[in-house]
Amino acid sequence: MKQKITMNHTEKPYHVLIADDADQECCMLKTAIHQYSKWRLVGEVHSNDALMAYLQGEIPYHNRSQHLLPDLLLMDAILPGGQAPGVLNWVRNHPEMTMQVIVLGGVFMSDYCNHLIQLGAQAWVRKIENPDLLACLINNIATQLH
């Protein structure tokens, strides 16, 4: 991980958005996220187009009372229609987006990981297919957020 992840120490829920095209990984992430009472899953998208529509508040995500902006984006490095660098560049060019981004990937390539960190990702995490290990990973992230 790049740095300690910080969270606003208020009593409000911590909003998490998942962007991943693999149903099994989304299910495991949701299960792990629901272990934390202060974490609230605000959405799940399965493509780059849907992620960008969500972040930009476009239809069908235009109602911000239903589709809250996330404090944390857990995103697959490669989504149908785009990759993490494009999303990170967009986030960097929109300073009003204060969310933290953790990129999940299947293969660890140090140059690519370093590039994502330089673009603004808080961390690159290798995808974990074991639900117990994924819960441990989410626990580590939650610990750093508090």
PDB file of C-alpha atoms in Angstrom:
ATOM      1  CA  MET A   1       0.000   0.000   0.000  1.00  0.00           C
ATOM      2  CA  LYS A   2       1.122   3.512  -0.720  1.00  0.00           C
ATOM      3  CA  GLN A   3       0.139   5.450   2.359  1.00  0.00           C
ATOM      4  CA  LYS A   4      -2.125   5.442   5.349  1.00  0.00           C
ATOM      5  CA  ILE A   5      -5.656   6.004   4.175  1.00  0.00           C
ATOM      6  CA  THR A   6      -7.433   8.773   6.016  1.00  0.00           C
ATOM      7  CA  MET A   7     -11.075   9.174   6.894  1.00  0.00           C
ATOM      8  CA  ASN A   8     -13.057  12.096   8.146  1.00  0.00           C
ATOM      9  CA  HIS A   9     -13.624  11.230  11.822  1.00  0.00           C
ATOM     10  CA  THR A  10     -17.299  12.079  11.924  1.00  0.00           C
ATOM     11  CA  GLU A  11     -20.200   9.846  12.805  1.00  0.00           C
ATOM     12  CA  LYS A  12     -21.532   9.806   9.246  1.00  0.00           C
ATOM     13  CA  PRO A  13     -21.375   6.525   7.349  1.00  0.00           C
ATOM     14  CA  TYR A  14     -18.392   5.879   5.123  1.00  0.00           C
ATOM     15  CA  HIS A  15     -19.737   5.448   1.581  1.00  0.00           C
ATOM     16  CA  VAL A  16     -18.187   2.732  -0.572  1.00  0.00           C
ATOM     17  CA  LEU A  17     -18.672   2.137  -4.304  1.00  0.00           C
ATOM     18  CA  ILE A  18     -17.617  -1.124  -5.976  1.00  0.00           C
ATOM     19  CA  ALA A  19     -16.617  -1.157  -9.643  1.00  0.00           C
ATOM     20  CA  ASP A  20     -15.940  -4.715 -10.804  1.00  0.00           C
ATOM     21  CA  ASP A  21     -17.305  -6.852 -13.617  1.00  0.00           C
ATOM     22  CA  ALA A  22     -16.899 -10.188 -11.819  1.00  0.00           C
ATOM     23  CA  ASP A  23     -20.038 -11.184  -9.892  1.00  0.00           C
ATOM     24  CA  GLN A  24     -18.177 -13.465  -7.479  1.00  0.00           C
ATOM     25  CA  GLU A  25     -15.671 -10.755  -6.546  1.00  0.00           C
ATOM     26  CA  CYS A  26     -18.468  -8.185  -6.080  1.00  0.00           C
ATOM     27  CA  CYS A  27     -20.308 -10.600  -3.831  1.00  0.00           C
ATOM     28  CA  MET A  28     -17.188 -11.236  -1.723  1.00  0.00           C
ATOM     29  CA  LEU A  29     -16.450  -7.500  -1.488  1.00  0.00           C
ATOM     30  CA  LYS A  30     -20.020  -6.739  -0.413  1.00  0.00           C
ATOM     31  CA  THR A  31     -19.907  -9.454   2.241  1.00  0.00           C
ATOM     32  CA  ALA A  32     -16.634  -8.081   3.596  1.00  0.00           C
ATOM     33  CA  ILE A  33     -17.877  -4.473   3.515  1.00  0.00           C
ATOM     34  CA  HIS A  34     -21.059  -5.296   5.437  1.00  0.00           C
ATOM     35  CA  GLN A  35     -18.930  -6.336   8.422  1.00  0.00           C
ATOM     36  CA  TYR A  36     -18.365  -2.653   9.258  1.00  0.00           C
ATOM     37  CA  SER A  37     -21.344  -0.818  10.687  1.00  0.00           C
ATOM     38  CA  LYS A  38     -20.002   2.600   9.644  1.00  0.00           C
ATOM     39  CA  TRP A  39     -19.462   1.474   6.052  1.00  0.00           C
ATOM     40  CA  ARG A  40     -22.358   1.810   3.649  1.00  0.00           C
ATOM     41  CA  LEU A  41     -22.309   0.319   0.179  1.00  0.00           C
ATOM     42  CA  VAL A  42     -23.747   3.071  -2.036  1.00  0.00           C
ATOM     43  CA  GLY A  43     -23.453   1.294  -5.346  1.00  0.00           C
ATOM     44  CA  GLU A  44     -22.035  -1.386  -7.547  1.00  0.00           C
ATOM     45  CA  VAL A  45     -21.179  -0.900 -11.209  1.00  0.00           C
ATOM     46  CA  HIS A  46     -19.823  -3.374 -13.730  1.00  0.00           C
ATOM     47  CA  SER A  47     -18.299  -1.314 -16.547  1.00  0.00           C
ATOM     48  CA  ASN A  48     -16.209   1.775 -17.081  1.00  0.00           C
ATOM     49  CA  ASP A  49     -19.158   3.555 -18.712  1.00  0.00           C
ATOM     50  CA  ALA A  50     -21.392   2.829 -15.707  1.00  0.00           C
ATOM     51  CA  LEU A  51     -18.648   3.950 -13.296  1.00  0.00           C
ATOM     52  CA  MET A  52     -18.141   7.240 -15.100  1.00  0.00           C
ATOM     53  CA  ALA A  53     -21.923   7.799 -15.323  1.00  0.00           C
ATOM     54  CA  TYR A  54     -22.162   7.168 -11.564  1.00  0.00           C
ATOM     55  CA  LEU A  55     -19.307   9.546 -10.716  1.00  0.00           C
ATOM     56  CA  GLN A  56     -20.643  12.258 -13.033  1.00  0.00           C
ATOM     57  CA  GLY A  57     -24.220  11.893 -11.792  1.00  0.00           C
ATOM     58  CA  GLU A  58     -25.589  10.968 -15.204  1.00  0.00           C
ATOM     59  CA  ILE A  59     -28.749   8.957 -15.827  1.00  0.00           C
ATOM     60  CA  PRO A  60     -29.518   6.503 -14.240  1.00  0.00           C
ATOM     61  CA  TYR A  61     -27.328   7.775 -11.337  1.00  0.00           C
ATOM     62  CA  HIS A  62     -28.447  11.424 -11.437  1.00  0.00           C
ATOM     63  CA  ASN A  63     -30.401  11.341  -8.167  1.00  0.00           C
ATOM     64  CA  ARG A  64     -27.659  11.960  -5.590  1.00  0.00           C
ATOM     65  CA  SER A  65     -29.973  11.185  -2.684  1.00  0.00           C
ATOM     66  CA  GLN A  66     -30.172   7.632  -4.041  1.00  0.00           C
ATOM     67  CA  HIS A  67     -26.696   7.408  -5.608  1.00  0.00           C
ATOM     68  CA  LEU A  68     -24.397   9.080  -3.108  1.00  0.00           C
ATOM     69  CA  LEU A  69     -20.851   9.983  -4.020  1.00  0.00           C
ATOM     70  CA  PRO A  70     -18.432   7.499  -2.482  1.00  0.00           C
ATOM     71  CA  ASP A  71     -15.745   8.201   0.081  1.00  0.00           C
ATOM     72  CA  LEU A  72     -13.973   5.079  -1.157  1.00  0.00           C
ATOM     73  CA  LEU A  73     -13.949   3.514  -4.608  1.00  0.00           C
ATOM     74  CA  LEU A  74     -12.857  -0.129  -4.784  1.00  0.00           C
ATOM     75  CA  MET A  75     -12.276  -0.687  -8.486  1.00  0.00           C
ATOM     76  CA  ASP A  76     -11.018  -3.433 -10.725  1.00  0.00           C
ATOM     77  CA  ALA A  77      -7.918  -2.374 -12.666  1.00  0.00           C
ATOM     78  CA  ILE A  78      -9.609  -3.364 -15.922  1.00  0.00           C
ATOM     79  CA  LEU A  79     -13.318  -2.870 -16.502  1.00  0.00           C
ATOM     80  CA  PRO A  80     -15.210  -3.453 -19.735  1.00  0.00           C
ATOM     81  CA  GLY A  81     -14.739  -0.248 -21.715  1.00  0.00           C
ATOM     82  CA  GLY A  82     -11.821   1.199 -19.747  1.00  0.00           C
ATOM     83  CA  GLN A  83      -9.018   0.874 -17.278  1.00  0.00           C
ATOM     84  CA  ALA A  84      -8.027   2.391 -13.945  1.00  0.00           C
ATOM     85  CA  PRO A  85      -5.667   5.062 -15.389  1.00  0.00           C
ATOM     86  CA  GLY A  86      -8.545   6.728 -17.225  1.00  0.00           C
ATOM     87  CA  VAL A  87     -10.694   6.841 -14.094  1.00  0.00           C
ATOM     88  CA  LEU A  88      -7.794   8.103 -11.963  1.00  0.00           C
ATOM     89  CA  ASN A  89      -7.026  10.848 -14.487  1.00  0.00           C
ATOM     90  CA  TRP A  90     -10.674  11.905 -14.433  1.00  0.00           C
ATOM     91  CA  VAL A  91     -10.747  11.959 -10.617  1.00  0.00           C
ATOM     92  CA  ARG A  92      -7.503  13.965 -10.533  1.00  0.00           C
ATOM     93  CA  ASN A  93      -8.991  16.519 -12.945  1.00  0.00           C
ATOM     94  CA  HIS A  94     -12.064  16.914 -10.715  1.00  0.00           C
ATOM     95  CA  PRO A  95     -10.761  18.118  -7.337  1.00  0.00           C
ATOM     96  CA  GLU A  96     -14.292  18.162  -5.928  1.00  0.00           C
ATOM     97  CA  MET A  97     -14.038  14.361  -5.975  1.00  0.00           C
ATOM     98  CA  THR A  98     -12.540  13.686  -2.580  1.00  0.00           C
ATOM     99  CA  MET A  99     -12.946   9.928  -2.659  1.00  0.00           C
ATOM    100  CA  GLN A 100     -10.047   7.611  -2.162  1.00  0.00           C
ATOM    101  CA  VAL A 101      -9.428   4.955  -4.803  1.00  0.00           C
ATOM    102  CA  ILE A 102      -8.085   1.484  -4.217  1.00  0.00           C
ATOM    103  CA  VAL A 103      -7.369  -0.484  -7.378  1.00  0.00           C
ATOM    104  CA  LEU A 104      -7.787  -4.248  -7.342  1.00  0.00           C
ATOM    105  CA  GLY A 105      -5.872  -6.274  -9.911  1.00  0.00           C
ATOM    106  CA  GLY A 106      -5.139  -9.856 -10.787  1.00  0.00           C
ATOM    107  CA  VAL A 107      -1.483  -9.511 -11.674  1.00  0.00           C
ATOM    108  CA  PHE A 108       1.081  -7.490  -9.758  1.00  0.00           C
ATOM    109  CA  MET A 109       3.265  -5.444 -12.101  1.00  0.00           C
ATOM    110  CA  SER A 110       5.362  -2.953 -10.161  1.00  0.00           C
ATOM    111  CA  ASP A 111       5.690  -0.394 -12.974  1.00  0.00           C
ATOM    112  CA  TYR A 112       1.940  -0.379 -13.573  1.00  0.00           C
ATOM    113  CA  CYS A 113       1.228  -0.215  -9.833  1.00  0.00           C
ATOM    114  CA  ASN A 114       3.607   2.717  -9.437  1.00  0.00           C
ATOM    115  CA  HIS A 115       1.909   4.446 -12.373  1.00  0.00           C
ATOM    116  CA  LEU A 116      -1.511   4.057 -10.713  1.00  0.00           C
ATOM    117  CA  ILE A 117      -0.159   5.436  -7.434  1.00  0.00           C
ATOM    118  CA  GLN A 118       1.309   8.426  -9.301  1.00  0.00           C
ATOM    119  CA  LEU A 119      -2.115   9.017 -10.861  1.00  0.00           C
ATOM    120  CA  GLY A 120      -3.696   9.195  -7.417  1.00  0.00           C
ATOM    121  CA  ALA A 121      -4.664   5.698  -6.315  1.00  0.00           C
ATOM    122  CA  GLN A 122      -4.209   5.247  -2.578  1.00  0.00           C
ATOM    123  CA  ALA A 123      -3.254   1.621  -3.087  1.00  0.00           C
ATOM    124  CA  TRP A 124      -2.965  -1.265  -5.496  1.00  0.00           C
ATOM    125  CA  VAL A 125      -4.189  -4.525  -4.030  1.00  0.00           C
ATOM    126  CA  ARG A 126      -3.892  -7.948  -5.617  1.00  0.00           C
ATOM    127  CA  LYS A 127      -7.301  -9.538  -6.097  1.00  0.00           C
ATOM    128  CA  ILE A 128      -7.970 -12.241  -3.597  1.00  0.00           C
ATOM    129  CA  GLU A 129     -10.258 -15.135  -4.494  1.00  0.00           C
ATOM    130  CA  ASN A 130     -10.420 -16.506  -0.970  1.00  0.00           C
ATOM    131  CA  PRO A 131     -13.336 -14.922   0.978  1.00  0.00           C
ATOM    132  CA  ASP A 132     -11.487 -15.171   4.306  1.00  0.00           C
ATOM    133  CA  LEU A 133      -8.404 -13.428   2.918  1.00  0.00           C
ATOM    134  CA  LEU A 134     -10.582 -10.777   1.268  1.00  0.00           C
ATOM    135  CA  ALA A 135     -12.309 -10.122   4.602  1.00  0.00           C
ATOM    136  CA  CYS A 136      -8.849  -9.720   6.143  1.00  0.00           C
ATOM    137  CA  LEU A 137      -7.907  -7.230   3.406  1.00  0.00           C
ATOM    138  CA  ILE A 138     -11.084  -5.198   3.984  1.00  0.00           C
ATOM    139  CA  ASN A 139     -10.352  -5.313   7.724  1.00  0.00           C
ATOM    140  CA  ASN A 140      -6.875  -3.855   7.057  1.00  0.00           C
ATOM    141  CA  ILE A 141      -8.386  -1.074   4.935  1.00  0.00           C
ATOM    142  CA  ALA A 142     -11.045  -0.342   7.566  1.00  0.00           C
ATOM    143  CA  THR A 143      -8.401  -0.229  10.285  1.00  0.00           C
ATOM    144  CA  GLN A 144      -6.427   2.347   8.320  1.00  0.00           C
ATOM    145  CA  LEU A 145      -9.544   4.405   7.670  1.00  0.00           C
ATOM    146  CA  HIS A 146     -10.348   4.756  11.378  1.00  0.00           C
TER     147      HIS A 146
END
